[in-house]
mmCIF file of C-alpha atoms in Angstrom:
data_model
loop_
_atom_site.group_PDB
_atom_site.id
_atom_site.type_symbol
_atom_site.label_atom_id
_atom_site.label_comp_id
_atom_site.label_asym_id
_atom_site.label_seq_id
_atom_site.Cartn_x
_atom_site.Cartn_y
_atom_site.Cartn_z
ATOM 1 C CA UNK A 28 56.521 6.988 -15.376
ATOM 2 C CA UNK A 29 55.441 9.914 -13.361
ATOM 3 C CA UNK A 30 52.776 10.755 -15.551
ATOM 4 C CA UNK A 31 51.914 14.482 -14.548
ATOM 5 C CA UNK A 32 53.398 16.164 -12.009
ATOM 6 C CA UNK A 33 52.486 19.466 -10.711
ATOM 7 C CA UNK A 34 54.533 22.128 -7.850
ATOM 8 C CA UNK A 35 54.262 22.944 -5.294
ATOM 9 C CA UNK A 36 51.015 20.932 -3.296
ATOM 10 C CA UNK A 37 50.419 23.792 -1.270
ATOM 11 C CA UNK A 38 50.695 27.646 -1.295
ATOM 12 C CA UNK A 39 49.616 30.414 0.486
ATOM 13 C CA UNK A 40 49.980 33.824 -0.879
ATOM 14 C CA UNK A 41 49.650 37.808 0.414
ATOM 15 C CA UNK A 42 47.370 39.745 -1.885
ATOM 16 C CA UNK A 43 49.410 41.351 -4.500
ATOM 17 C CA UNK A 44 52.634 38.624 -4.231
ATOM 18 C CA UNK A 45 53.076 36.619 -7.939
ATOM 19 C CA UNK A 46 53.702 33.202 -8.075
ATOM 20 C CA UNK A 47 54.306 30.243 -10.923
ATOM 21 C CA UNK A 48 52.575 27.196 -10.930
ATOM 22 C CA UNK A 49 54.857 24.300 -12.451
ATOM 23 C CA UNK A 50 53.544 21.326 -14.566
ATOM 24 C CA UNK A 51 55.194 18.280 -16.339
ATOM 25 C CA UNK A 52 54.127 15.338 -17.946
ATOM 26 C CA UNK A 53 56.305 12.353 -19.502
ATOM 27 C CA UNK A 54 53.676 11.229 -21.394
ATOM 28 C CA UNK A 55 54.498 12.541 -24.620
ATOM 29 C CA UNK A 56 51.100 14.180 -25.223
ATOM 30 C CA UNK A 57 50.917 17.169 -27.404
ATOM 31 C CA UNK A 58 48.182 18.758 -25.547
ATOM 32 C CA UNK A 59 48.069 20.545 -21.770
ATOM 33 C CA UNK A 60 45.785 22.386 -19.700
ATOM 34 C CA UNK A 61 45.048 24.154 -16.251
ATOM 35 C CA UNK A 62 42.250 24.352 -14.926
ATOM 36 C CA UNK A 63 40.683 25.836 -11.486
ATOM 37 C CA UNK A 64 38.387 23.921 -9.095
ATOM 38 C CA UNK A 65 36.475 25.678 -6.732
ATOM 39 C CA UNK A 66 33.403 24.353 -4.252
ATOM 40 C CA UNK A 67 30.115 24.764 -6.060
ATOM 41 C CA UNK A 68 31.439 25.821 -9.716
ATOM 42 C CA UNK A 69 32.979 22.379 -10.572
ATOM 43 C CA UNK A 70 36.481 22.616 -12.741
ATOM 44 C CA UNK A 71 37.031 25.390 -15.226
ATOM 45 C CA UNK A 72 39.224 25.997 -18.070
ATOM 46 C CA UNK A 73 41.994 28.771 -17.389
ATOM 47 C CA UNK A 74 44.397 27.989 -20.854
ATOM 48 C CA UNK A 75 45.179 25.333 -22.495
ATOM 49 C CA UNK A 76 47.832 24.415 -24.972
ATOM 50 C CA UNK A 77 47.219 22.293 -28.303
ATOM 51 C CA UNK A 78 50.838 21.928 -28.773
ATOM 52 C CA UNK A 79 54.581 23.517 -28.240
ATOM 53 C CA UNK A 80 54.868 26.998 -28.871
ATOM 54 C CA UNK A 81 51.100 27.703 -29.008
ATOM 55 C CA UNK A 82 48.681 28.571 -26.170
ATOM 56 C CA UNK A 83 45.016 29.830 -26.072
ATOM 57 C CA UNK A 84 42.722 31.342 -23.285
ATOM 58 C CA UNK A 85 39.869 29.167 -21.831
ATOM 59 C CA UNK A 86 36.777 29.883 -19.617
ATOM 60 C CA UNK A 87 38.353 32.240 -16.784
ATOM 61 C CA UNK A 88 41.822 33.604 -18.303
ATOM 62 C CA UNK A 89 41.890 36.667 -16.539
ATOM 63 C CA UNK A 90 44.428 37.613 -14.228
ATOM 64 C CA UNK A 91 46.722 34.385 -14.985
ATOM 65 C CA UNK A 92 49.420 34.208 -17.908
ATOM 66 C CA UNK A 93 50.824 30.704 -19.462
ATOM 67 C CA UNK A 94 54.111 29.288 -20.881
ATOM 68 C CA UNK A 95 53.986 26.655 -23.064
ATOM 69 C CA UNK A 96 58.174 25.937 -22.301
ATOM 70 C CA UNK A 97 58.731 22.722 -24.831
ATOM 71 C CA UNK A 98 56.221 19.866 -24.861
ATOM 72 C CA UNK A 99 56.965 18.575 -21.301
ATOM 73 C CA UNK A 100 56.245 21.786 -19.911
ATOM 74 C CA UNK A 101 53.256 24.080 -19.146
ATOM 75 C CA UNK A 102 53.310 27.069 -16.590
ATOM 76 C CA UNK A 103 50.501 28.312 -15.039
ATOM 77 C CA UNK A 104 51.781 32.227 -13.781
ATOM 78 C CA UNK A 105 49.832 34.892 -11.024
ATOM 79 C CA UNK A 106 50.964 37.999 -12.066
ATOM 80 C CA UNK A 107 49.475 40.133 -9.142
ATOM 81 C CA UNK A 108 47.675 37.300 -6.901
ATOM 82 C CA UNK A 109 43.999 38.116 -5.484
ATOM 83 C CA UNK A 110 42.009 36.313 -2.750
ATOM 84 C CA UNK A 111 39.625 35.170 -5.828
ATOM 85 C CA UNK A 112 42.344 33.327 -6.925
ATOM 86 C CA UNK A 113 42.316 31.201 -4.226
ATOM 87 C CA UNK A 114 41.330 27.828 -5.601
ATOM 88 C CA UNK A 115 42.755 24.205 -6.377
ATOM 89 C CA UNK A 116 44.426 24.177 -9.562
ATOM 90 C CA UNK A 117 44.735 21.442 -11.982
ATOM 91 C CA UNK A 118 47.212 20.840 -15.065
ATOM 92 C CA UNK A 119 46.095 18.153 -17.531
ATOM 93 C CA UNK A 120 46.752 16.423 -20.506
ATOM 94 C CA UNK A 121 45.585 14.417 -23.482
ATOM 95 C CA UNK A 122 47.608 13.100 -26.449
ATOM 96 C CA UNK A 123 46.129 13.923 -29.855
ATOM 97 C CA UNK A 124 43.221 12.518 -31.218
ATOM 98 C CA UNK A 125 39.255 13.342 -31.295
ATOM 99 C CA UNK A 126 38.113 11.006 -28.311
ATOM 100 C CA UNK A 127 41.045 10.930 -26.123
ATOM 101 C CA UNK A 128 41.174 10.923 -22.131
ATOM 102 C CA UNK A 129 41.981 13.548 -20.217
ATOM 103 C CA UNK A 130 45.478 12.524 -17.796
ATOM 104 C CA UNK A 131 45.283 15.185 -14.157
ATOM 105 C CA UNK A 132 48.159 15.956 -12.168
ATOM 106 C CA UNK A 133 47.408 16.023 -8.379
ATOM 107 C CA UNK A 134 46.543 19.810 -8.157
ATOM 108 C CA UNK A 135 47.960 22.761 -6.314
ATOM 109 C CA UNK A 136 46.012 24.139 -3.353
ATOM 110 C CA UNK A 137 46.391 27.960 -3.689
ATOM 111 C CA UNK A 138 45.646 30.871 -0.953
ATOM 112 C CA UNK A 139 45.388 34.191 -1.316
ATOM 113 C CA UNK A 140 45.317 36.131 1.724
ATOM 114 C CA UNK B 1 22.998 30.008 -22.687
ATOM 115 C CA UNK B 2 24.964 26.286 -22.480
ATOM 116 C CA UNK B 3 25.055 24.429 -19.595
ATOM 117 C CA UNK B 4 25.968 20.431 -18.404
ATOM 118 C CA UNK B 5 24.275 20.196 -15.015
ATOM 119 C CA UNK B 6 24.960 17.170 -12.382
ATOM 120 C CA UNK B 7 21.485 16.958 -10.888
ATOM 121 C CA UNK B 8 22.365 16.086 -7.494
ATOM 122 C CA UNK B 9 25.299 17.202 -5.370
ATOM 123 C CA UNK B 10 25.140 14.556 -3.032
ATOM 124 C CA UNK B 11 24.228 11.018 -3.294
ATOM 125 C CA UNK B 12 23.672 8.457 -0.463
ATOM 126 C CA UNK B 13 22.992 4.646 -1.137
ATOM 127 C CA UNK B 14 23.755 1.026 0.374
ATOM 128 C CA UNK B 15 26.027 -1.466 -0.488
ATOM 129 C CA UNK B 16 25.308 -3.926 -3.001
ATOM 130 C CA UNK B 17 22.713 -1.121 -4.803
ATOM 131 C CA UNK B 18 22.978 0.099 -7.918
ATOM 132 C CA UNK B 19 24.026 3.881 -8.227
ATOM 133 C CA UNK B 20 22.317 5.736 -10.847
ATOM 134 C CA UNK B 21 23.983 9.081 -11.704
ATOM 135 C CA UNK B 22 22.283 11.855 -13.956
ATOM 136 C CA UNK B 23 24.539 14.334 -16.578
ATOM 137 C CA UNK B 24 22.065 16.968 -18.151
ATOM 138 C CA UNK B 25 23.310 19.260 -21.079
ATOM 139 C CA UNK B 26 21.422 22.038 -22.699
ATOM 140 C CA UNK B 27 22.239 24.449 -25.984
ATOM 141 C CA UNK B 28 25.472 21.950 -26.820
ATOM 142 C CA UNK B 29 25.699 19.294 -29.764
ATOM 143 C CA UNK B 30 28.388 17.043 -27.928
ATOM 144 C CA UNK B 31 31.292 14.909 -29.861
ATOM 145 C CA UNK B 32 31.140 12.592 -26.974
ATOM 146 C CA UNK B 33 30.845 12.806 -23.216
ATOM 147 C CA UNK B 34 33.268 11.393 -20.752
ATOM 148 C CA UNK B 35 32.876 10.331 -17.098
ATOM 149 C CA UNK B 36 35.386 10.816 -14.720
ATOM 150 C CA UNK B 37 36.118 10.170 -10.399
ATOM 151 C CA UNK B 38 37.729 12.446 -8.089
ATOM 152 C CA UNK B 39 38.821 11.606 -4.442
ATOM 153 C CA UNK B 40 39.150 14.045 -1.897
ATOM 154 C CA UNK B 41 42.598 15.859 -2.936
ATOM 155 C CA UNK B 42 43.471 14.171 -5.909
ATOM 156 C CA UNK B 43 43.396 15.171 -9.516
ATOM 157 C CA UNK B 44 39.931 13.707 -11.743
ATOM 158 C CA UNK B 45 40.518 10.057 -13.109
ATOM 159 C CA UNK B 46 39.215 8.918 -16.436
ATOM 160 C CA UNK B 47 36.248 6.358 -16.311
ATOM 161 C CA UNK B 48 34.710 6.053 -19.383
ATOM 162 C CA UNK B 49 33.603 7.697 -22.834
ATOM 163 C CA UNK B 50 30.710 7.522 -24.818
ATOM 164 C CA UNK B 51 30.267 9.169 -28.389
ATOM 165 C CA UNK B 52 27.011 10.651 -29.788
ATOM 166 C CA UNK B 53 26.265 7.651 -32.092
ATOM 167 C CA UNK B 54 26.576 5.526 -28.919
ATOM 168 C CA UNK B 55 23.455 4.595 -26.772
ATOM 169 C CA UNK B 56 25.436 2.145 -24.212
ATOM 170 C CA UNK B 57 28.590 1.576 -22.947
ATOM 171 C CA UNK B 58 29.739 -1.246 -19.699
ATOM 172 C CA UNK B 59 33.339 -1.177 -17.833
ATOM 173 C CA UNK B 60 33.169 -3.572 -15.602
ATOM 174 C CA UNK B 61 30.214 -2.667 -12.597
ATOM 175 C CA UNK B 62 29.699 0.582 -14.571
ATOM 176 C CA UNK B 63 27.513 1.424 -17.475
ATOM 177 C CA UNK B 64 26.846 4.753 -18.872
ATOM 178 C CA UNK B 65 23.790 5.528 -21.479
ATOM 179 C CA UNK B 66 23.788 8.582 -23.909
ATOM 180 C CA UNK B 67 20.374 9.650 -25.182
ATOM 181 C CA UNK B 68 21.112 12.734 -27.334
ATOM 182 C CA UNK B 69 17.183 13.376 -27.909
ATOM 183 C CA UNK B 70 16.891 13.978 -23.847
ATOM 184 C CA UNK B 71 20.075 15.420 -23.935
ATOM 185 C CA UNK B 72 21.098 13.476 -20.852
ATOM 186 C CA UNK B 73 23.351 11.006 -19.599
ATOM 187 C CA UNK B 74 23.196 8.439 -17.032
ATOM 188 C CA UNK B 75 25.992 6.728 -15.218
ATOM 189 C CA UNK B 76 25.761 3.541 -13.184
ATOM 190 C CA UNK B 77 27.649 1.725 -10.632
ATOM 191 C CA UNK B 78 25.863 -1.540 -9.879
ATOM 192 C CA UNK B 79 26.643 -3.610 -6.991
ATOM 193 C CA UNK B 80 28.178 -0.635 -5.380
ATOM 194 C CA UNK B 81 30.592 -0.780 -2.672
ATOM 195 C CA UNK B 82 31.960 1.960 -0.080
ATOM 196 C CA UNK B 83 35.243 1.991 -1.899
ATOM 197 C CA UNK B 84 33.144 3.421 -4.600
ATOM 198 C CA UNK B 85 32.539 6.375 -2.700
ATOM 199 C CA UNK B 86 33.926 9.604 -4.299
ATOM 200 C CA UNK B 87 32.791 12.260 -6.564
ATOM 201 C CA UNK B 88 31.948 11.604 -10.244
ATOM 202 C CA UNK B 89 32.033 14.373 -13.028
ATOM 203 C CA UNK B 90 30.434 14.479 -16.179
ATOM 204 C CA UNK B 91 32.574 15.968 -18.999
ATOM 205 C CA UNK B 92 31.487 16.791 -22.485
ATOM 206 C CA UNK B 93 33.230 18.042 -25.928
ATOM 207 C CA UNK B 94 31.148 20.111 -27.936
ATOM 208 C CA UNK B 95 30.951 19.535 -31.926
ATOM 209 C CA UNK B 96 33.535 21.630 -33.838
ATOM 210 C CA UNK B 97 35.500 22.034 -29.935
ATOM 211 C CA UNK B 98 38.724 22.759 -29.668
ATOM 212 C CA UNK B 99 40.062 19.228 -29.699
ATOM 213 C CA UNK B 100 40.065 17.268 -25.857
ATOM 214 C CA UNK B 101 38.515 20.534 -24.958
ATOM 215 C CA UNK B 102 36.257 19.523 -21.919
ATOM 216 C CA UNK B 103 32.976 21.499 -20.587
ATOM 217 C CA UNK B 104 32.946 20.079 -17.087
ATOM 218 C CA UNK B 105 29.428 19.372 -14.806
ATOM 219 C CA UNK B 106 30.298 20.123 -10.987
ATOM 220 C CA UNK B 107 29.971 16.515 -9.934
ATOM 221 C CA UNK B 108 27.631 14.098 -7.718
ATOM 222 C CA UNK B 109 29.277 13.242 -4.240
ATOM 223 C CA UNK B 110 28.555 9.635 -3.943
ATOM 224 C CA UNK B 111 28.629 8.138 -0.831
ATOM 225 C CA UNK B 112 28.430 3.948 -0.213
ATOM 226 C CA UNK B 113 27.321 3.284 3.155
ATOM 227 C CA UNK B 114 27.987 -0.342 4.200
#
C-alpha cells in the first residue's frame, strides 16, 4: 500500500500561472486535508474534506480552491499563483473516529516566482 | 486569542540524555493532543496521543504527560540517540472540533549529538 501519495515533489511557478496539486490515498479513510508549511508559522490548515462530495475551508483558504473527486481523491488548485504561495504543501488523512491519527503524504515544494 | 506554542525552536542534547519537550496551549479546551516527527523533507509522522482525562502515556523510550490545569504538555525521549534527531510537533483537537481537525504548534528541532 502506497498510503498517500501526493504530485508533483517539486514546482516552480511564474506569478499569475495556475496549477493543481494532486493527492491520493488507498487507505480507505473518509477524511482528507492540505495543509501549508512554511519556516516559522509551523503547518496550517488550507481545506479539508470530512468525506466525498463535501469540502470546508480551514485556517488560510484564500486564494486556493479544492476538489473532493471520490474518496481516493483530494485536489488542492492555484487559481492565479502568488509568490506568498510559495510554501511546502501537505495532503493528509485520517479515517473516522474521535481520536484518530493523522496519515501525511510527502509534500509538494511549491515556488512562486 | 488561541494559541499552542512549542517553547523552543531548537533543542541540543547528548546521547544517552533524556529529551524533555514542552507543548503550551492557551484559550483552547482540547479533546486530546497528539505528538508527531518530521524529517527534513518528509511529510509529519504520528507518535503518540494523549486525551484530556489522561495524565501519562509511554511508547517505547517516549512518554508524554498532559496536565490540563497548566495547560501544557511535555514530551520525552529518554535515552536519546542521534537517530532521534528531527523535529517534533505538538498537535491538538479542540472540544466540539471539526472531527481529526488538528491546531498545529511550529515544532522543536531536536538535535542528538553523539
Amino acid at each position: 500500500n502506497a498510503g498517500v501519495t501526493q504530485t508533483p515533489k517539486f514546482q516552480v511557478l511564474k506569478t499569475g500561472q495556475s496549477m493543481t496539486l494532486q493527492c491520493a490515498q488507498d487507505m480507505n479513510h473518509n477524511s482528507m486535508y492540505w495543509y501549508r508549511q512554511d519556516p516559522g508559522m509551523g503547518l496550517r490548515l488550507i481545506y479539508y474534506s470530512a468525506s466525498e462530495g463535501t469540502t470546508d475551508k480551514g485556517e488560510v483558504p484564500n486564494g486556493y480552491n479544492v476538489s473532493r473527486l471520490n474518496k481516493r481523491e483530494f485536489s488542492l488548485r492555484l487559481e492565479s499563483a502568488a509568490p506568498s504561495q510559495t510554501s511546502v504543501y501537505f495532503c493528509a488523512t485520517t479515517s473516522s473516529g474521535d481520536y484518530n491519527e493523522q496519515f501525511f503524504g510527502p509534500g509538494t515544494r511549491l515556488t512562486v516566482l | 486569542s488561541q494559541k499552542i506554542e512549542q517553547n523552543s525552536e531548537a533543542l541540543n542534547i547528548q546521547e544517552g540524555k533524556t529529551a524533555t519537550l514542552t507543548c503550551n496551549y492557551t484559550n483552547y479546551s482540547p479533546a486530546y493532543l497528539q505528538w508527531y516527527r518530521q524529517d527534513p523533507g518528509r511529510g509529519p509522522v504520528f507518535l503518540l496521543l494523549i486525551r484530556e482525562n489522561e495524565k501519562e502515556k509511554r511508547k517505547e523510550r517516549l512518554k508524554v504527560t498532559f496536565d490540563t490545569t497548566l495547560k501544557q504538555s511535555l514530551f520525552h525521549i529518554t535515552a536519546s540517540q542521534p537517530a532521534d534527531s528531527a523535529t517534533y510537533l505538538c498537535a491538538l483537537r479542540k472540544v466540539g472540533g471539526s472531527q481529526g481537525n488538528l491546531i498545529f504548534g511550529k515544532g522543536t528541532k531536536l538535535s542528538v549529538k553523539p
